[in-house]
PDB file of C-alpha atoms in Angstrom:
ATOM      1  CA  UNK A   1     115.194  10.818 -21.463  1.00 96.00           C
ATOM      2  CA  UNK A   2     116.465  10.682 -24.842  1.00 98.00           C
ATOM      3  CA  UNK A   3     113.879  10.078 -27.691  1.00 98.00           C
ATOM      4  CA  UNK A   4     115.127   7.977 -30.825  1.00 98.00           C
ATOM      5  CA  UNK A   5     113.095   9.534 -34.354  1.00 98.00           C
ATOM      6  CA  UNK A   6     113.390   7.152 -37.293  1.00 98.00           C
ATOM      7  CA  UNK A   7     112.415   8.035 -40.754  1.00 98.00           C
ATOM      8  CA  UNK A   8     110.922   7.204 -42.524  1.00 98.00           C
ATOM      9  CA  UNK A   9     108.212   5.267 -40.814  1.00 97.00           C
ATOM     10  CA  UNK A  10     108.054   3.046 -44.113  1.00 97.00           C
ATOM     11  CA  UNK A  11     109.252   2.665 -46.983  1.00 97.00           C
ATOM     12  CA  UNK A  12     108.252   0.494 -50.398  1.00 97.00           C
ATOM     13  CA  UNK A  13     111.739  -0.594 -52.148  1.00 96.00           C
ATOM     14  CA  UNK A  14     112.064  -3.857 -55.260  1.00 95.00           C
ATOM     15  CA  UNK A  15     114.414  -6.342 -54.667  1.00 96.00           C
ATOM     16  CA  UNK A  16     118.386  -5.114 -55.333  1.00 96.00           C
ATOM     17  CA  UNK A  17     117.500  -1.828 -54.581  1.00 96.00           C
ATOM     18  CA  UNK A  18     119.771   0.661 -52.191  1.00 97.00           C
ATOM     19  CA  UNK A  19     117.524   1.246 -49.066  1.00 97.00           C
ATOM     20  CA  UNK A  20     118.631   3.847 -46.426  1.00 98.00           C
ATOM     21  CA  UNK A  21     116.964   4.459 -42.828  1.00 98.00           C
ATOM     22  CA  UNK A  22     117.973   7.555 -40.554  1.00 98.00           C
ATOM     23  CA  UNK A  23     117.581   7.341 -36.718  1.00 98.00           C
ATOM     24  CA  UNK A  24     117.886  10.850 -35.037  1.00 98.00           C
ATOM     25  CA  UNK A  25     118.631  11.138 -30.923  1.00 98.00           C
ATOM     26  CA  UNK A  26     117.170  14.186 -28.902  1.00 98.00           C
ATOM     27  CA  UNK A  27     120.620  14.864 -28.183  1.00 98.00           C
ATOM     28  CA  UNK A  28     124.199  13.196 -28.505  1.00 98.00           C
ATOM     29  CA  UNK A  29     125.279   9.536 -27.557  1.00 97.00           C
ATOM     30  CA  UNK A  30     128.467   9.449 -29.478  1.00 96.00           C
ATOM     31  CA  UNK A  31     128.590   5.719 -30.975  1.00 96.00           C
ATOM     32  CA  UNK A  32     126.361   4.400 -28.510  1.00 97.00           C
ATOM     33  CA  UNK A  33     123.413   3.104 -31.728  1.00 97.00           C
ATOM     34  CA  UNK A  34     122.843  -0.330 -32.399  1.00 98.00           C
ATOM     35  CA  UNK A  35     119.883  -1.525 -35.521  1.00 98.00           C
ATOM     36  CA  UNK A  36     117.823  -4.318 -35.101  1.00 98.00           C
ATOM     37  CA  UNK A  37     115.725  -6.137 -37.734  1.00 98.00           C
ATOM     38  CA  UNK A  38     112.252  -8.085 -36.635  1.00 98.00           C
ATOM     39  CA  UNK A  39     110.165 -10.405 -38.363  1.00 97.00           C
ATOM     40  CA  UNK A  40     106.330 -10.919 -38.290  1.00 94.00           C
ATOM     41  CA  UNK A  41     106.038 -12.978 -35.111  1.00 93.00           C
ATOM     42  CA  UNK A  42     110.024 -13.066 -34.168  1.00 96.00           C
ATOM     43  CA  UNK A  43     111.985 -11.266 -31.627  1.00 98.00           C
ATOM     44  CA  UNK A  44     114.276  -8.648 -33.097  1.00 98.00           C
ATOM     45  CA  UNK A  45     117.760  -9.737 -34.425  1.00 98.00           C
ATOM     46  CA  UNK A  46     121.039  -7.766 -33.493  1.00 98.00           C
ATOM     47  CA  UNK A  47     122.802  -6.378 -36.968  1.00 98.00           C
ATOM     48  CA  UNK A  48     125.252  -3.677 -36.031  1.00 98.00           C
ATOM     49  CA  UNK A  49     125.925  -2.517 -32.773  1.00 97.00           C
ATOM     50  CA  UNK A  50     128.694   0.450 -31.852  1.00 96.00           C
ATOM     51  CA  UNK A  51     126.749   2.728 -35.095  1.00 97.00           C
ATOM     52  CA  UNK A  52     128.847   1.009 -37.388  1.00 97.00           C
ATOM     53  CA  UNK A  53     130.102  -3.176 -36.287  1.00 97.00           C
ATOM     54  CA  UNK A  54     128.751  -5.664 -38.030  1.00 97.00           C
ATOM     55  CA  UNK A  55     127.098  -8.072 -35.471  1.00 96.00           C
ATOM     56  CA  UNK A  56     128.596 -11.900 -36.345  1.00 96.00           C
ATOM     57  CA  UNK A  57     126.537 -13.668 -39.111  1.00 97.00           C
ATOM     58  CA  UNK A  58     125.091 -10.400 -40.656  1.00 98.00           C
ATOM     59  CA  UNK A  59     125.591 -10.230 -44.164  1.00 97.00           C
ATOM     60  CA  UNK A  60     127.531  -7.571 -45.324  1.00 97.00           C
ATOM     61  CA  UNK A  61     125.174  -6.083 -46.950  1.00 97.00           C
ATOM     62  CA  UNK A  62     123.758  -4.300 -44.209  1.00 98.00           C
ATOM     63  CA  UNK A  63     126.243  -1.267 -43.094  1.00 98.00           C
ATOM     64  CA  UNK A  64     125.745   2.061 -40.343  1.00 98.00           C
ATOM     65  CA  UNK A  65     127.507   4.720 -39.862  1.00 98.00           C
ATOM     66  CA  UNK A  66     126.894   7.938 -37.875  1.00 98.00           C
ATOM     67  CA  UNK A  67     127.949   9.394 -35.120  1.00 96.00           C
ATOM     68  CA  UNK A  68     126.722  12.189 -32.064  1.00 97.00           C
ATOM     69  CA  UNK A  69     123.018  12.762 -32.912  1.00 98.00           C
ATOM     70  CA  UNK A  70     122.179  10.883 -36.956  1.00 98.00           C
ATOM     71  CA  UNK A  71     122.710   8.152 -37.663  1.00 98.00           C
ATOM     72  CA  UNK A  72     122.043   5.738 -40.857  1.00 98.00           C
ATOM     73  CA  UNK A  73     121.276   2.248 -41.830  1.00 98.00           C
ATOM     74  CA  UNK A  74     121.962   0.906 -45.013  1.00 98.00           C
ATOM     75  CA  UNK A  75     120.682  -1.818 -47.004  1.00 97.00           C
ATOM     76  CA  UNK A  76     123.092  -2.502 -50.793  1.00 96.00           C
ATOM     77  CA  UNK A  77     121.074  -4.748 -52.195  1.00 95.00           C
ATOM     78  CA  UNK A  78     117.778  -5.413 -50.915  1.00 96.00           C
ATOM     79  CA  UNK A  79     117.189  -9.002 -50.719  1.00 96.00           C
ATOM     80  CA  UNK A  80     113.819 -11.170 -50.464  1.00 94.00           C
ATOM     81  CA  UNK A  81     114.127 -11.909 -46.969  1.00 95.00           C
ATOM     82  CA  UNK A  82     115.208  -7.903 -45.773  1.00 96.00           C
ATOM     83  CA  UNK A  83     111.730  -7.029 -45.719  1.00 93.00           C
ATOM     84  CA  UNK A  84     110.786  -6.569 -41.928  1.00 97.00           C
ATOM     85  CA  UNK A  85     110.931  -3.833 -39.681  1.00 98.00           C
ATOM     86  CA  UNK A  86     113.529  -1.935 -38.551  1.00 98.00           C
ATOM     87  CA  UNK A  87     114.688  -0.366 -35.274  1.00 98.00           C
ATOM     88  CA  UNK A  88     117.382   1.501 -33.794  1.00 98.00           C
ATOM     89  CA  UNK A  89     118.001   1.460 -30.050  1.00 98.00           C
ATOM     90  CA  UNK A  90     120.451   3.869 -27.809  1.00 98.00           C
ATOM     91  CA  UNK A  91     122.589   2.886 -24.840  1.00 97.00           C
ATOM     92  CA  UNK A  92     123.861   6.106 -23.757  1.00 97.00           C
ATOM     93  CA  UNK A  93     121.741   6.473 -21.197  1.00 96.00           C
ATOM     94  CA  UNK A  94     119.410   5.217 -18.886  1.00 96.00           C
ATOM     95  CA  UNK A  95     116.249   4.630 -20.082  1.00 97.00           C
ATOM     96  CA  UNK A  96     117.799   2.770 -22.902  1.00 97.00           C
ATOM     97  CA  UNK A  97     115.290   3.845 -25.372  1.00 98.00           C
ATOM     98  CA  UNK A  98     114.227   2.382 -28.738  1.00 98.00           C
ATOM     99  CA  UNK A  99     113.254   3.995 -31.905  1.00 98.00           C
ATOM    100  CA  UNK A 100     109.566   3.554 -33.333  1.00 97.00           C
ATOM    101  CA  UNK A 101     110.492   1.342 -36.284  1.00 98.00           C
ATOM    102  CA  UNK A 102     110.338   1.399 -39.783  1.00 98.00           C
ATOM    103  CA  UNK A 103     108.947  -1.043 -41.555  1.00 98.00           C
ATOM    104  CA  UNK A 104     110.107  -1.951 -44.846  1.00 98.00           C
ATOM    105  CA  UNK A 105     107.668  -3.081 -47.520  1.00 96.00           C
ATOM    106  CA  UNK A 106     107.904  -4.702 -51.278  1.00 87.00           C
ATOM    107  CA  UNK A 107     106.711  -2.694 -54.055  1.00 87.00           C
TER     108      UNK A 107
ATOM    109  CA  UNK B   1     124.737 -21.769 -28.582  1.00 94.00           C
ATOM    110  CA  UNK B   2     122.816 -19.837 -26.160  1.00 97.00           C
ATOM    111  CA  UNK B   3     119.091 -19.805 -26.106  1.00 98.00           C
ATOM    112  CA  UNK B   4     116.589 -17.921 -23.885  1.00 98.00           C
ATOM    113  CA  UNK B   5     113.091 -18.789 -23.209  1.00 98.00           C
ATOM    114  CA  UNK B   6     109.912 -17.009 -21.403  1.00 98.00           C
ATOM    115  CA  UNK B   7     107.644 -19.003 -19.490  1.00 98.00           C
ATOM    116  CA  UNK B   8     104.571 -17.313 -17.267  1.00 96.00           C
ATOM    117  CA  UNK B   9     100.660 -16.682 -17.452  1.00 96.00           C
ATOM    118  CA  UNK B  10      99.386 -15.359 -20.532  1.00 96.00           C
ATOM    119  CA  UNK B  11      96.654 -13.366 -18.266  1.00 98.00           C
ATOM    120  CA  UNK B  12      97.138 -11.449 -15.428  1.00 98.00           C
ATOM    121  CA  UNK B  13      94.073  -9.545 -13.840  1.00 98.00           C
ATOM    122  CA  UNK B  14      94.531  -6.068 -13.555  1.00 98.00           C
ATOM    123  CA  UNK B  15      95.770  -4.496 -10.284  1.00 97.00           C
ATOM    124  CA  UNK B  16      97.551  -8.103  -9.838  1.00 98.00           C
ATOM    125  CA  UNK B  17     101.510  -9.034 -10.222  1.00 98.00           C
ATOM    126  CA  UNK B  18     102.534  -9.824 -13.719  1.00 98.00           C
ATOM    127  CA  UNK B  19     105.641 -12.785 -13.197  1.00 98.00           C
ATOM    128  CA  UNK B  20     107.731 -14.148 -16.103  1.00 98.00           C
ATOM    129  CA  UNK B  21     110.640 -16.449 -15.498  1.00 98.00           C
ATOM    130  CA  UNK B  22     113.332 -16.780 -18.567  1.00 98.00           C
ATOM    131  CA  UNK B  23     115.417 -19.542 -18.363  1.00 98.00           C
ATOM    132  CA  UNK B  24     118.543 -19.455 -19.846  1.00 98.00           C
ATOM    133  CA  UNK B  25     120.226 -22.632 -21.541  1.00 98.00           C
ATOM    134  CA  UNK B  26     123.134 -23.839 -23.708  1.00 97.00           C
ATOM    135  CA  UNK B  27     125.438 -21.445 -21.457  1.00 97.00           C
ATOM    136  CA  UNK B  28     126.026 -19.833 -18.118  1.00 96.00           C
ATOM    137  CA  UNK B  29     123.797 -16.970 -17.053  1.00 97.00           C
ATOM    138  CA  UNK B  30     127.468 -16.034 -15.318  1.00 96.00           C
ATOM    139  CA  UNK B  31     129.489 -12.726 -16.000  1.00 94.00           C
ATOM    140  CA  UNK B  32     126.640 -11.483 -17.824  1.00 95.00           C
ATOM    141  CA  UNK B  33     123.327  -8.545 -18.317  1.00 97.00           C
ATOM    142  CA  UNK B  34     120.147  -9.956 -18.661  1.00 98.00           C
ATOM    143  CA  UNK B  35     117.159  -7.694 -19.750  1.00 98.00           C
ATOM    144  CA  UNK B  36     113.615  -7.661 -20.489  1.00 98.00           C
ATOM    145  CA  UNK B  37     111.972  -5.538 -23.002  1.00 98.00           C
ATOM    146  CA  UNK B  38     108.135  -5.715 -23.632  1.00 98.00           C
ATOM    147  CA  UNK B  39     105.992  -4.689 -27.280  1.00 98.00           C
ATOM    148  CA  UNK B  40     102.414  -3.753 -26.844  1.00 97.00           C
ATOM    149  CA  UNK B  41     100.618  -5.278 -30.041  1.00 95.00           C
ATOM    150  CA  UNK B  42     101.379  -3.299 -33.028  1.00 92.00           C
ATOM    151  CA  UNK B  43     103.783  -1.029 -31.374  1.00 93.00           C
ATOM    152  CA  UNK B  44     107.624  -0.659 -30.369  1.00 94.00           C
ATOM    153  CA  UNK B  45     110.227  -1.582 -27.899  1.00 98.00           C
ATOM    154  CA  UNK B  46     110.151  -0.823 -24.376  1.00 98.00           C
ATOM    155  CA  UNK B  47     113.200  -1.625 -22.194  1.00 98.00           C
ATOM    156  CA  UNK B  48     112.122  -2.736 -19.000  1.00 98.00           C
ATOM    157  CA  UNK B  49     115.443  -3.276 -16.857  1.00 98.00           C
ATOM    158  CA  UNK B  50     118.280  -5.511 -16.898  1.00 95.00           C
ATOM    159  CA  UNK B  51     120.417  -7.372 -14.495  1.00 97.00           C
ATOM    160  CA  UNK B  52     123.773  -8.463 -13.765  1.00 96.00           C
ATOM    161  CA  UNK B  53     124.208 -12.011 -12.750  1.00 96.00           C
ATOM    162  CA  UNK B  54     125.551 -10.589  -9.560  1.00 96.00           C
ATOM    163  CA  UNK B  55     122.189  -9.252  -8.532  1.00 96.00           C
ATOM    164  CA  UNK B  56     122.733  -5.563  -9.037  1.00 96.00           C
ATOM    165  CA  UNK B  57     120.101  -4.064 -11.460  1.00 97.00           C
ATOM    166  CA  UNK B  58     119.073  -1.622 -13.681  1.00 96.00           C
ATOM    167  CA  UNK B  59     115.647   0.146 -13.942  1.00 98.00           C
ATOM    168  CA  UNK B  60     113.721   2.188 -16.953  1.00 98.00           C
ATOM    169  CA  UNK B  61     112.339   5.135 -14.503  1.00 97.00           C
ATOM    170  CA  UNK B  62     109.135   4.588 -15.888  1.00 97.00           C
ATOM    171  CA  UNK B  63     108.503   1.192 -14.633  1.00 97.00           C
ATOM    172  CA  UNK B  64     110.689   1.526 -11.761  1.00 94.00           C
ATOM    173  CA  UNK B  65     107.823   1.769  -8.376  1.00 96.00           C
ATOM    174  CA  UNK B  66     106.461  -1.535 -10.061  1.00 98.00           C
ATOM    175  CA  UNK B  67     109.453  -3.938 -11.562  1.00 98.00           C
ATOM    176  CA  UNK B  68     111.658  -6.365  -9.720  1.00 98.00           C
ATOM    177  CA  UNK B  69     114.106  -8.440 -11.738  1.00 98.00           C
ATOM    178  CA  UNK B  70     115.755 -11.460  -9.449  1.00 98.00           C
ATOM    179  CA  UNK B  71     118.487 -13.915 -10.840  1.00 98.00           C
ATOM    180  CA  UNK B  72     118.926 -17.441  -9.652  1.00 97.00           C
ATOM    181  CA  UNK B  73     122.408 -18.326 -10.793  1.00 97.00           C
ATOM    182  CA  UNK B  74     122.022 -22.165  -9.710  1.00 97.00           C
ATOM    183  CA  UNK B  75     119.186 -22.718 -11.868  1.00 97.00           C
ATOM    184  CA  UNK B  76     120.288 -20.581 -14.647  1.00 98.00           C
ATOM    185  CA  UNK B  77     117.297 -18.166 -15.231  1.00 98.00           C
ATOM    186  CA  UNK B  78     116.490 -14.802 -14.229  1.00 98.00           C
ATOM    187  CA  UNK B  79     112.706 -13.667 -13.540  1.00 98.00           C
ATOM    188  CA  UNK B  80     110.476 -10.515 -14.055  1.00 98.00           C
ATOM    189  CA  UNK B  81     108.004  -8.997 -11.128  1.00 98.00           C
ATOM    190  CA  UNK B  82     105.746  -6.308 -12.432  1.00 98.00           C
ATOM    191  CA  UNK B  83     103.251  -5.721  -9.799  1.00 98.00           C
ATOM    192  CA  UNK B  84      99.890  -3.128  -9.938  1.00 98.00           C
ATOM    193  CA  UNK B  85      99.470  -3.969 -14.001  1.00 98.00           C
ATOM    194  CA  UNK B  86      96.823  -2.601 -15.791  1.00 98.00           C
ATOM    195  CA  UNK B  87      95.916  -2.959 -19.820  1.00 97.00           C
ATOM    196  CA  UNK B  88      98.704  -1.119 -20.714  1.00 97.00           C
ATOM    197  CA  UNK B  89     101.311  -3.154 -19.949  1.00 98.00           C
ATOM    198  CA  UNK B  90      99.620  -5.846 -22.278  1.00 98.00           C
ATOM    199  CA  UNK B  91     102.359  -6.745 -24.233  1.00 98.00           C
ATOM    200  CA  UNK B  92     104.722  -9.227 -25.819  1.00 98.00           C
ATOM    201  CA  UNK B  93     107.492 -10.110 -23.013  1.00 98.00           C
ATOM    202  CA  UNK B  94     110.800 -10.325 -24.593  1.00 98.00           C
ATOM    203  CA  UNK B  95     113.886 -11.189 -22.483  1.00 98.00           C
ATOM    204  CA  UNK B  96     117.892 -11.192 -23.582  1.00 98.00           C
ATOM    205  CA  UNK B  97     121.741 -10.894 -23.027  1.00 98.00           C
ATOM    206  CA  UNK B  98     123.132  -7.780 -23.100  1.00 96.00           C
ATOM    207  CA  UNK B  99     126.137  -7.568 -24.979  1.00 89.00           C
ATOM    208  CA  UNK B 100     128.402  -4.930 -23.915  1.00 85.00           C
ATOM    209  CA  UNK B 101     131.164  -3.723 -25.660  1.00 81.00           C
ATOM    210  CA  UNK B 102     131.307   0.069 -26.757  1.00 79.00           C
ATOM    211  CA  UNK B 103     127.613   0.237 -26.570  1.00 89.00           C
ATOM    212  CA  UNK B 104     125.074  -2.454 -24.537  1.00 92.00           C
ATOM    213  CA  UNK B 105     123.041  -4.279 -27.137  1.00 97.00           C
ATOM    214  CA  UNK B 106     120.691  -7.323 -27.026  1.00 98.00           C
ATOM    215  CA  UNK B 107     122.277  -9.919 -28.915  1.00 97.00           C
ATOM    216  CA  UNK B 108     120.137 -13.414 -27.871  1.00 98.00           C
ATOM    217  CA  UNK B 109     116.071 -13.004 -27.889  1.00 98.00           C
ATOM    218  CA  UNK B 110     114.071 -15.284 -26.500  1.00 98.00           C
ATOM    219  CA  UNK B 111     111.233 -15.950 -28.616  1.00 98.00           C
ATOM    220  CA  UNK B 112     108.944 -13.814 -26.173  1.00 98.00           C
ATOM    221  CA  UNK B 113     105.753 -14.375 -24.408  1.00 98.00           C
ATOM    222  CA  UNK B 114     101.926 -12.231 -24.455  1.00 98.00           C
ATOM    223  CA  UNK B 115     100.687 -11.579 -21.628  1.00 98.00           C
ATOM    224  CA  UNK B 116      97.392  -9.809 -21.520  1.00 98.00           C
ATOM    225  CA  UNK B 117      95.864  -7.801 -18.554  1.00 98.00           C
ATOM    226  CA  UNK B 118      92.085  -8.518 -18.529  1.00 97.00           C
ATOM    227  CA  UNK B 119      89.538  -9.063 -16.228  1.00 95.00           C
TER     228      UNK B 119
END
């Protein structure tokens, strides 16, 4: 199986600050790295899927890029309303496998 | 647009069968992979399995002995059999599409559903 490591676990950031996360597979899967973001009480949302595509109505704020085994989301501009948890998940093989979160705070 | 939504017990004794039905509306459960995923309070994301609207499916190993995921194309919703449950599969019962291009990711959530294992 391959494990998904995210760090860091969580972070404390202001508003408009630059906020990076790093997801790390056990062992390659290419592009295959989507990032979700959940909510208190909501079911994760879907922002970039493929390591590095923007899923439809995601601001553009958000990027990823990475490739093989690290991989990194980034936040510009942290806005009000960015402050969740978030997760990255790999398809490259079965068990599709998710990492453990990291939850991003307000300072 | 497409929306997806859980329905089942909220308690399930242990060593019973754990069933959730989502029903899918707004769109055609057609052409598509449909998946469950379950979050224990407090904790991550467990993929559970997901389904093609043909019937063939898609197992995590770990659950595999116990899960069965069905589809019912004429009345648009796809269902979840966990059988032999115990407190640790307590957790928040998500379903959703699979969206496969490059990669498969889970682009429409239902809002999920708890179910807790208790006597």
């Amino acid at each position: 199986d391959i494990q998904m490591t995210q760090s860091p676990s969580s972070l404390s950031a202001s508003v408009g600050d630059r906020v990076t996360i790093t997801c790390r597979a056990s062992q390659s899967i290419s592009s295959h790295l989507n990032w979700y973001q959940q909510k208190p009480g909501k079911a994760p949302k879907l922002l970039i899927y493929a390591a590095s595509s923007l899923q439809s109505g995601v601001p553009s704020r958000f990027s990823g890029t990475g490739s093989e085994t690290d991989f990194t989301l980034t936040l510009s501009s942290l806005q009000p309303e960015d402050f969740a948890t978030y997760y990255c998940q790999q398809s490259y093989s079965v068990p599709l496998s998710f990492g453990g979160g990291t939850k991003v705070e307000i300072k | 647009q497409v929306q997806l939504q859980e329905s089942g017990p909220g308690l399930v004794k242990p060593s019973e069968t754990l069933s959730l039905i989502c029903g899918v509306s707004g769109g055609s459960i057609s052409g598509y992979y449909w998946s469950w995923i379950r979050q224990p309070p407090g904790k991550g994301l467990e993929w559970i399995g997901f389904i093609h609207s043909s019937g063939s499916t898609t197992y995590n190993p770990s659950l595999k002995s116990r899960v069965t995921i069905s589809v019912d194309t004429a009345k648009n919703q796809f269902s979840l059999s966990l059988t032999s449950v115990t407190a640790a599969d307590t957790a928040l019962y998500y379903c959703a599409r699979v969206f496969r291009t490059v990669t498969e990711a889970f682009d429409i959530w239902g809002q999920g559903t708890m179910v807790t294992v208790s006597s």
